[in-house]
PDB file of C-alpha atoms in Angstrom:
ATOM      1  CA  MET A   1       0.000   0.000   0.000  1.00  0.00           C
ATOM      2  CA  LYS A   2       1.482   3.332  -1.071  1.00  0.00           C
ATOM      3  CA  VAL A   3       1.038   6.498   0.974  1.00  0.00           C
ATOM      4  CA  GLU A   4      -0.461   8.476  -1.863  1.00  0.00           C
ATOM      5  CA  LYS A   5      -3.606  10.168  -3.084  1.00  0.00           C
ATOM      6  CA  GLY A   6      -6.726   8.414  -1.932  1.00  0.00           C
ATOM      7  CA  VAL A   7      -5.210   6.309   0.868  1.00  0.00           C
ATOM      8  CA  ARG A   8      -7.450   6.497   3.953  1.00  0.00           C
ATOM      9  CA  ILE A   9      -5.663   7.045   7.253  1.00  0.00           C
ATOM     10  CA  VAL A  10      -6.718   7.740  10.845  1.00  0.00           C
ATOM     11  CA  VAL A  11      -4.257   9.287  13.325  1.00  0.00           C
ATOM     12  CA  SER A  12      -5.032   9.444  17.041  1.00  0.00           C
ATOM     13  CA  GLY A  13      -3.217  12.200  18.915  1.00  0.00           C
ATOM     14  CA  GLY A  14      -2.747  13.787  15.512  1.00  0.00           C
ATOM     15  CA  ALA A  15      -3.120  17.425  16.527  1.00  0.00           C
ATOM     16  CA  SER A  16       0.381  17.835  17.950  1.00  0.00           C
ATOM     17  CA  GLY A  17       3.865  16.368  18.253  1.00  0.00           C
ATOM     18  CA  LEU A  18       4.675  13.133  16.459  1.00  0.00           C
ATOM     19  CA  GLY A  19       1.054  12.599  15.455  1.00  0.00           C
ATOM     20  CA  ARG A  20       0.879  15.977  13.758  1.00  0.00           C
ATOM     21  CA  ALA A  21       4.016  15.207  11.761  1.00  0.00           C
ATOM     22  CA  VAL A  22       2.367  11.999  10.523  1.00  0.00           C
ATOM     23  CA  VAL A  23      -0.790  13.886   9.583  1.00  0.00           C
ATOM     24  CA  GLU A  24       1.149  16.557   7.698  1.00  0.00           C
ATOM     25  CA  ARG A  25       3.231  14.022   5.760  1.00  0.00           C
ATOM     26  CA  PHE A  26       0.163  12.099   4.664  1.00  0.00           C
ATOM     27  CA  ALA A  27      -1.871  15.188   3.874  1.00  0.00           C
ATOM     28  CA  ALA A  28       1.012  16.508   1.756  1.00  0.00           C
ATOM     29  CA  ALA A  29       0.943  13.189  -0.148  1.00  0.00           C
ATOM     30  CA  GLN A  30      -2.768  13.835  -0.842  1.00  0.00           C
ATOM     31  CA  ALA A  31      -3.913  10.984   1.345  1.00  0.00           C
ATOM     32  CA  ARG A  32      -7.243  11.463   3.093  1.00  0.00           C
ATOM     33  CA  VAL A  33      -6.761  11.816   6.820  1.00  0.00           C
ATOM     34  CA  VAL A  34      -8.967  11.847   9.903  1.00  0.00           C
ATOM     35  CA  VAL A  35      -7.395  13.323  13.048  1.00  0.00           C
ATOM     36  CA  LEU A  36      -8.621  12.133  16.437  1.00  0.00           C
ATOM     37  CA  ASP A  37      -7.629  14.295  19.398  1.00  0.00           C
ATOM     38  CA  LEU A  38      -8.980  15.969  22.525  1.00  0.00           C
ATOM     39  CA  ASN A  39      -7.420  19.313  21.588  1.00  0.00           C
ATOM     40  CA  GLU A  40     -10.228  20.895  19.596  1.00  0.00           C
ATOM     41  CA  ALA A  41      -8.419  24.143  18.816  1.00  0.00           C
ATOM     42  CA  ALA A  42      -5.358  22.390  17.369  1.00  0.00           C
ATOM     43  CA  GLY A  43      -7.463  19.822  15.555  1.00  0.00           C
ATOM     44  CA  ARG A  44      -9.699  22.380  13.899  1.00  0.00           C
ATOM     45  CA  SER A  45      -6.650  24.451  12.943  1.00  0.00           C
ATOM     46  CA  LEU A  46      -5.273  21.433  11.082  1.00  0.00           C
ATOM     47  CA  ALA A  47      -8.593  20.892   9.349  1.00  0.00           C
ATOM     48  CA  ASP A  48      -8.652  24.550   8.269  1.00  0.00           C
ATOM     49  CA  THR A  49      -5.088  24.277   6.954  1.00  0.00           C
ATOM     50  CA  TRP A  50      -5.572  21.144   4.845  1.00  0.00           C
ATOM     51  CA  GLY A  51      -9.154  21.662   3.758  1.00  0.00           C
ATOM     52  CA  ALA A  52     -11.310  18.944   2.241  1.00  0.00           C
ATOM     53  CA  SER A  53      -8.667  16.194   2.530  1.00  0.00           C
ATOM     54  CA  LEU A  54      -8.681  16.239   6.326  1.00  0.00           C
ATOM     55  CA  LYS A  55     -11.375  15.839   8.961  1.00  0.00           C
ATOM     56  CA  PHE A  56     -11.053  16.384  12.726  1.00  0.00           C
ATOM     57  CA  VAL A  57     -13.030  14.389  15.283  1.00  0.00           C
ATOM     58  CA  CYS A  58     -12.778  15.298  18.963  1.00  0.00           C
ATOM     59  CA  THR A  59     -12.016  11.989  20.700  1.00  0.00           C
ATOM     60  CA  ASP A  60     -11.213  10.728  24.193  1.00  0.00           C
ATOM     61  CA  VAL A  61      -9.167   7.549  23.694  1.00  0.00           C
ATOM     62  CA  THR A  62      -9.835   6.489  27.296  1.00  0.00           C
ATOM     63  CA  ALA A  63     -13.584   6.226  26.622  1.00  0.00           C
ATOM     64  CA  GLU A  64     -14.601   3.232  24.528  1.00  0.00           C
ATOM     65  CA  PRO A  65     -17.856   4.829  23.267  1.00  0.00           C
ATOM     66  CA  SER A  66     -15.920   7.930  22.158  1.00  0.00           C
ATOM     67  CA  VAL A  67     -13.365   5.833  20.271  1.00  0.00           C
ATOM     68  CA  ASP A  68     -15.979   3.591  18.655  1.00  0.00           C
ATOM     69  CA  ALA A  69     -18.022   6.596  17.529  1.00  0.00           C
ATOM     70  CA  ALA A  70     -14.922   8.389  16.193  1.00  0.00           C
ATOM     71  CA  VAL A  71     -13.745   5.371  14.206  1.00  0.00           C
ATOM     72  CA  ARG A  72     -17.242   4.889  12.758  1.00  0.00           C
ATOM     73  CA  SER A  73     -17.324   8.574  11.821  1.00  0.00           C
ATOM     74  CA  ALA A  74     -13.907   8.283  10.188  1.00  0.00           C
ATOM     75  CA  HIS A  75     -14.957   5.140   8.336  1.00  0.00           C
ATOM     76  CA  ASP A  76     -18.109   6.771   7.020  1.00  0.00           C
ATOM     77  CA  TRP A  77     -16.299   9.938   5.914  1.00  0.00           C
ATOM     78  CA  LEU A  78     -13.378   8.116   4.305  1.00  0.00           C
ATOM     79  CA  GLY A  79     -15.435   5.253   2.872  1.00  0.00           C
ATOM     80  CA  GLY A  80     -13.148   2.786   4.688  1.00  0.00           C
ATOM     81  CA  ILE A  81      -9.902   2.849   6.681  1.00  0.00           C
ATOM     82  CA  ASP A  82      -6.593   1.572   5.311  1.00  0.00           C
ATOM     83  CA  ALA A  83      -4.275   2.504   8.186  1.00  0.00           C
ATOM     84  CA  VAL A  84      -4.509   3.664  11.774  1.00  0.00           C
ATOM     85  CA  VAL A  85      -1.589   5.353  13.543  1.00  0.00           C
ATOM     86  CA  ASN A  86      -1.884   5.642  17.320  1.00  0.00           C
ATOM     87  CA  CYS A  87       0.060   8.567  18.766  1.00  0.00           C
ATOM     88  CA  ALA A  88      -2.216   9.714  21.595  1.00  0.00           C
ATOM     89  CA  GLY A  89      -0.423   9.656  24.934  1.00  0.00           C
ATOM     90  CA  ILE A  90       1.043  11.543  27.870  1.00  0.00           C
ATOM     91  CA  ALA A  91       4.527  11.489  29.414  1.00  0.00           C
ATOM     92  CA  PRO A  92       4.365  12.620  33.039  1.00  0.00           C
ATOM     93  CA  ALA A  93       7.411  12.173  35.251  1.00  0.00           C
ATOM     94  CA  ARG A  94       6.798  11.375  38.915  1.00  0.00           C
ATOM     95  CA  ARG A  95       8.651   9.342  41.507  1.00  0.00           C
ATOM     96  CA  VAL A  96       6.723   6.783  43.506  1.00  0.00           C
ATOM     97  CA  LEU A  97       8.388   8.096  46.684  1.00  0.00           C
ATOM     98  CA  ALA A  98       8.212  11.797  45.844  1.00  0.00           C
ATOM     99  CA  LYS A  99       9.126  14.643  48.191  1.00  0.00           C
ATOM    100  CA  ASP A 100       5.517  15.786  48.247  1.00  0.00           C
ATOM    101  CA  GLY A 101       4.210  12.311  49.055  1.00  0.00           C
ATOM    102  CA  LEU A 102       3.541   8.933  47.505  1.00  0.00           C
ATOM    103  CA  MET A 103       2.436   8.611  43.919  1.00  0.00           C
ATOM    104  CA  THR A 104      -1.231   7.682  44.054  1.00  0.00           C
ATOM    105  CA  THR A 105      -2.724   4.743  42.240  1.00  0.00           C
ATOM    106  CA  ALA A 106      -4.971   7.294  40.521  1.00  0.00           C
ATOM    107  CA  ASP A 107      -1.870   8.995  39.030  1.00  0.00           C
ATOM    108  CA  TYR A 108      -0.541   5.638  37.874  1.00  0.00           C
ATOM    109  CA  THR A 109      -3.890   4.495  36.497  1.00  0.00           C
ATOM    110  CA  ARG A 110      -4.351   7.702  34.465  1.00  0.00           C
ATOM    111  CA  VAL A 111      -1.127   7.064  32.533  1.00  0.00           C
ATOM    112  CA  ILE A 112      -2.035   3.425  31.883  1.00  0.00           C
ATOM    113  CA  GLN A 113      -5.558   4.433  30.867  1.00  0.00           C
ATOM    114  CA  ILE A 114      -4.436   6.973  28.270  1.00  0.00           C
ATOM    115  CA  ASN A 115      -1.303   5.357  26.879  1.00  0.00           C
ATOM    116  CA  LEU A 116      -2.005   1.626  27.037  1.00  0.00           C
ATOM    117  CA  ILE A 117      -5.755   1.156  27.269  1.00  0.00           C
ATOM    118  CA  GLY A 118      -6.322   4.056  24.868  1.00  0.00           C
ATOM    119  CA  THR A 119      -4.062   2.370  22.325  1.00  0.00           C
ATOM    120  CA  PHE A 120      -5.806  -0.976  22.795  1.00  0.00           C
ATOM    121  CA  CYS A 121      -9.201   0.693  22.403  1.00  0.00           C
ATOM    122  CA  MET A 122      -8.093   2.156  19.060  1.00  0.00           C
ATOM    123  CA  CYS A 123      -6.672  -1.203  17.919  1.00  0.00           C
ATOM    124  CA  ARG A 124      -9.902  -3.089  18.582  1.00  0.00           C
ATOM    125  CA  ALA A 125     -12.051  -0.495  16.827  1.00  0.00           C
ATOM    126  CA  ALA A 126      -9.680  -0.287  13.860  1.00  0.00           C
ATOM    127  CA  ALA A 127      -9.465  -4.034  13.339  1.00  0.00           C
ATOM    128  CA  ASP A 128     -13.233  -4.315  13.535  1.00  0.00           C
ATOM    129  CA  VAL A 129     -13.740  -2.035  10.539  1.00  0.00           C
ATOM    130  CA  MET A 130     -10.639  -3.110   8.596  1.00  0.00           C
ATOM    131  CA  GLN A 131     -11.707  -6.756   8.512  1.00  0.00           C
ATOM    132  CA  HIS A 132     -14.395  -5.773   6.016  1.00  0.00           C
ATOM    133  CA  ASN A 133     -11.956  -4.125   3.564  1.00  0.00           C
ATOM    134  CA  THR A 134     -11.282  -5.723   0.196  1.00  0.00           C
ATOM    135  CA  PRO A 135      -7.868  -7.440   0.419  1.00  0.00           C
ATOM    136  CA  ASP A 136      -4.999  -6.365  -1.827  1.00  0.00           C
ATOM    137  CA  ALA A 137      -2.685  -8.698  -3.762  1.00  0.00           C
ATOM    138  CA  ASN A 138      -0.977  -9.739  -0.503  1.00  0.00           C
ATOM    139  CA  GLY A 139      -4.300 -10.405   1.205  1.00  0.00           C
ATOM    140  CA  GLN A 140      -3.773  -7.271   3.296  1.00  0.00           C
ATOM    141  CA  ARG A 141      -6.778  -5.339   4.528  1.00  0.00           C
ATOM    142  CA  GLY A 142      -5.120  -2.773   6.789  1.00  0.00           C
ATOM    143  CA  VAL A 143      -2.220  -1.639   8.959  1.00  0.00           C
ATOM    144  CA  ILE A 144      -2.165  -0.528  12.603  1.00  0.00           C
ATOM    145  CA  ILE A 145       0.902   1.327  13.923  1.00  0.00           C
ATOM    146  CA  ASN A 146       1.267   2.054  17.641  1.00  0.00           C
ATOM    147  CA  THR A 147       3.644   4.390  19.452  1.00  0.00           C
ATOM    148  CA  ALA A 148       5.637   3.116  22.418  1.00  0.00           C
ATOM    149  CA  SER A 149       8.931   4.589  23.669  1.00  0.00           C
ATOM    150  CA  ILE A 150      12.456   3.441  24.454  1.00  0.00           C
ATOM    151  CA  ALA A 151      11.280   3.899  28.061  1.00  0.00           C
ATOM    152  CA  ALA A 152       9.548   0.552  27.546  1.00  0.00           C
ATOM    153  CA  PHE A 153      13.057  -0.945  27.713  1.00  0.00           C
ATOM    154  CA  ASP A 154      15.219   1.715  29.411  1.00  0.00           C
ATOM    155  CA  GLY A 155      12.878   3.361  31.905  1.00  0.00           C
ATOM    156  CA  GLN A 156      14.338   6.039  34.149  1.00  0.00           C
ATOM    157  CA  ILE A 157      13.593   7.115  37.711  1.00  0.00           C
ATOM    158  CA  GLY A 158      10.204   8.842  37.677  1.00  0.00           C
ATOM    159  CA  GLN A 159       8.941   6.769  34.743  1.00  0.00           C
ATOM    160  CA  ALA A 160       7.378   3.806  36.552  1.00  0.00           C
ATOM    161  CA  ALA A 161       3.912   4.520  35.162  1.00  0.00           C
ATOM    162  CA  TYR A 162       5.063   5.756  31.750  1.00  0.00           C
ATOM    163  CA  SER A 163       7.465   2.849  31.179  1.00  0.00           C
ATOM    164  CA  ALA A 164       4.827   0.325  32.227  1.00  0.00           C
ATOM    165  CA  SER A 165       2.301   1.816  29.813  1.00  0.00           C
ATOM    166  CA  LYS A 166       4.725   1.744  26.905  1.00  0.00           C
ATOM    167  CA  ALA A 167       5.984  -1.735  27.749  1.00  0.00           C
ATOM    168  CA  GLY A 168       2.373  -2.867  27.604  1.00  0.00           C
ATOM    169  CA  ILE A 169       2.070  -1.527  24.062  1.00  0.00           C
ATOM    170  CA  VAL A 170       5.230  -3.409  23.063  1.00  0.00           C
ATOM    171  CA  GLY A 171       3.914  -6.548  24.751  1.00  0.00           C
ATOM    172  CA  MET A 172       0.619  -6.634  22.894  1.00  0.00           C
ATOM    173  CA  THR A 173       2.115  -5.952  19.448  1.00  0.00           C
ATOM    174  CA  LEU A 174       2.979  -9.543  18.520  1.00  0.00           C
ATOM    175  CA  PRO A 175      -0.182 -11.157  19.969  1.00  0.00           C
ATOM    176  CA  LEU A 176      -2.362  -8.683  18.073  1.00  0.00           C
ATOM    177  CA  ALA A 177      -0.373  -9.205  14.864  1.00  0.00           C
ATOM    178  CA  ARG A 178      -0.797 -12.962  15.193  1.00  0.00           C
ATOM    179  CA  GLU A 179      -4.522 -12.673  15.884  1.00  0.00           C
ATOM    180  CA  PHE A 180      -5.206 -10.158  13.124  1.00  0.00           C
ATOM    181  CA  ALA A 181      -3.190 -12.140  10.550  1.00  0.00           C
ATOM    182  CA  ARG A 182      -6.383 -14.083   9.905  1.00  0.00           C
ATOM    183  CA  ILE A 183      -8.079 -10.933   8.615  1.00  0.00           C
ATOM    184  CA  GLY A 184      -5.017  -9.532   6.818  1.00  0.00           C
ATOM    185  CA  VAL A 185      -4.293  -6.659   9.230  1.00  0.00           C
ATOM    186  CA  ARG A 186      -0.683  -5.959  10.201  1.00  0.00           C
ATOM    187  CA  VAL A 187       0.265  -4.527  13.627  1.00  0.00           C
ATOM    188  CA  MET A 188       3.543  -2.685  14.252  1.00  0.00           C
ATOM    189  CA  THR A 189       4.953  -0.479  17.000  1.00  0.00           C
ATOM    190  CA  ILE A 190       7.553   2.302  16.919  1.00  0.00           C
ATOM    191  CA  ALA A 191       9.578   3.049  20.063  1.00  0.00           C
ATOM    192  CA  PRO A 192      10.967   6.583  19.622  1.00  0.00           C
ATOM    193  CA  GLY A 193      13.896   7.947  21.569  1.00  0.00           C
ATOM    194  CA  LEU A 194      14.228  11.656  22.286  1.00  0.00           C
ATOM    195  CA  PHE A 195      12.230  13.639  19.736  1.00  0.00           C
ATOM    196  CA  ARG A 196      11.734  17.388  19.478  1.00  0.00           C
ATOM    197  CA  THR A 197       8.091  17.619  20.525  1.00  0.00           C
ATOM    198  CA  PRO A 198       6.319  20.371  22.513  1.00  0.00           C
ATOM    199  CA  LEU A 199       7.472  18.633  25.721  1.00  0.00           C
ATOM    200  CA  PHE A 200      11.014  19.910  25.107  1.00  0.00           C
ATOM    201  CA  ASP A 201       9.860  23.504  24.664  1.00  0.00           C
ATOM    202  CA  THR A 202       9.421  23.690  28.432  1.00  0.00           C
ATOM    203  CA  LEU A 203      12.986  22.595  29.250  1.00  0.00           C
ATOM    204  CA  PRO A 204      16.006  24.885  29.754  1.00  0.00           C
ATOM    205  CA  ALA A 205      18.417  25.073  26.818  1.00  0.00           C
ATOM    206  CA  LYS A 206      21.170  23.340  28.826  1.00  0.00           C
ATOM    207  CA  ALA A 207      18.901  20.425  29.652  1.00  0.00           C
ATOM    208  CA  VAL A 208      18.060  19.977  25.976  1.00  0.00           C
ATOM    209  CA  ALA A 209      21.745  20.204  25.027  1.00  0.00           C
ATOM    210  CA  ASP A 210      22.616  17.529  27.590  1.00  0.00           C
ATOM    211  CA  LEU A 211      19.920  15.233  26.208  1.00  0.00           C
ATOM    212  CA  GLU A 212      21.157  15.773  22.662  1.00  0.00           C
ATOM    213  CA  ALA A 213      24.709  14.926  23.736  1.00  0.00           C
ATOM    214  CA  SER A 214      23.517  11.600  25.190  1.00  0.00           C
ATOM    215  CA  THR A 215      22.433  10.312  21.764  1.00  0.00           C
ATOM    216  CA  PRO A 216      25.313   8.497  20.011  1.00  0.00           C
ATOM    217  CA  PHE A 217      24.427   9.515  16.447  1.00  0.00           C
ATOM    218  CA  PRO A 218      23.054  11.732  15.161  1.00  0.00           C
ATOM    219  CA  LYS A 219      23.922  13.796  18.241  1.00  0.00           C
ATOM    220  CA  ARG A 220      20.624  15.663  18.423  1.00  0.00           C
ATOM    221  CA  LEU A 221      16.965  15.202  19.191  1.00  0.00           C
ATOM    222  CA  GLY A 222      14.950  13.388  16.567  1.00  0.00           C
ATOM    223  CA  ASN A 223      12.736  15.476  14.314  1.00  0.00           C
ATOM    224  CA  PRO A 224       9.031  14.518  14.075  1.00  0.00           C
ATOM    225  CA  PRO A 225       9.189  14.189  10.254  1.00  0.00           C
ATOM    226  CA  GLU A 226      11.704  11.363  10.783  1.00  0.00           C
ATOM    227  CA  PHE A 227       9.116   9.518  12.849  1.00  0.00           C
ATOM    228  CA  ALA A 228       6.533  10.156  10.120  1.00  0.00           C
ATOM    229  CA  ALA A 229       8.938   8.770   7.509  1.00  0.00           C
ATOM    230  CA  LEU A 230       9.161   5.474   9.397  1.00  0.00           C
ATOM    231  CA  VAL A 231       5.377   5.322   9.694  1.00  0.00           C
ATOM    232  CA  ALA A 232       5.112   5.736   5.926  1.00  0.00           C
ATOM    233  CA  HIS A 233       7.681   3.005   5.309  1.00  0.00           C
ATOM    234  CA  ILE A 234       5.879   0.571   7.608  1.00  0.00           C
ATOM    235  CA  ILE A 235       2.646   1.153   5.730  1.00  0.00           C
ATOM    236  CA  GLU A 236       4.370   0.553   2.409  1.00  0.00           C
ATOM    237  CA  ASN A 237       6.391  -2.545   3.424  1.00  0.00           C
ATOM    238  CA  PRO A 238       4.092  -5.577   3.816  1.00  0.00           C
ATOM    239  CA  MET A 239       6.787  -7.743   5.465  1.00  0.00           C
ATOM    240  CA  LEU A 240       6.886  -5.545   8.549  1.00  0.00           C
ATOM    241  CA  ASN A 241       4.529  -7.140  11.042  1.00  0.00           C
ATOM    242  CA  GLY A 242       4.427  -7.957  14.750  1.00  0.00           C
ATOM    243  CA  GLU A 243       7.594  -6.012  15.571  1.00  0.00           C
ATOM    244  CA  THR A 244       8.679  -2.996  17.607  1.00  0.00           C
ATOM    245  CA  ILE A 245      11.245  -0.756  15.921  1.00  0.00           C
ATOM    246  CA  ARG A 246      13.446   1.490  18.052  1.00  0.00           C
ATOM    247  CA  LEU A 247      13.928   4.903  16.444  1.00  0.00           C
ATOM    248  CA  ASP A 248      16.512   6.396  18.745  1.00  0.00           C
ATOM    249  CA  GLY A 249      19.933   7.066  17.174  1.00  0.00           C
ATOM    250  CA  ALA A 250      21.390   4.139  19.215  1.00  0.00           C
ATOM    251  CA  LEU A 251      20.429   5.821  22.498  1.00  0.00           C
ATOM    252  CA  ARG A 252      20.340   3.585  25.568  1.00  0.00           C
ATOM    253  CA  MET A 253      19.183   5.595  28.555  1.00  0.00           C
TER     254      MET A 253
END
């Protein structure tokens, strides 16, 4: 499947960061894109920018009815869904034994709910509609791409909840790929390293420079279009299935 005019793609968390880069790459290729996000202002701004080729649907990935309704809306507007890219997530940093008290189970649960359960909720809804697509020459009916993090493998202090949520995404990649093989739907995950997203805009310049220096090569933060380029390649390469790809410049934290 080529990322080109007419391809039908849904991107969760597509209004900012890595998700936005994916949306912009596909929209520039004249694909038809539906953006799912809670940020209405950013989502509608994207829709205004790209016009008739892009639709925004306000979506809460932690709420199954919201996800199911959004995917149905996307399916109806696009006339089918060829690929779903899941980028919705949060990256809070908090120690379990913090100076201001213990991390609460509510804090932990919120991260799991958004990052892991939200991704699963999108996967189930996507596979449900993709199974009815007409298969291509390879028997493929669709592609699902999830976003984990190198924190799934190299979690740092303060990332107990975040690392667990991303490790869960990595852990369900192969089982989902094996299950969905029957319907011709591939499942892949990308585990990015340090990428220049809005999160880094809040950090001091020295902190950013130190993080850049920790990456072996290239010695800088990743750029979101590089993430989008890997997403495009995964969609176009039918042999990529059931795997997590680290995109991190050889960084081991």
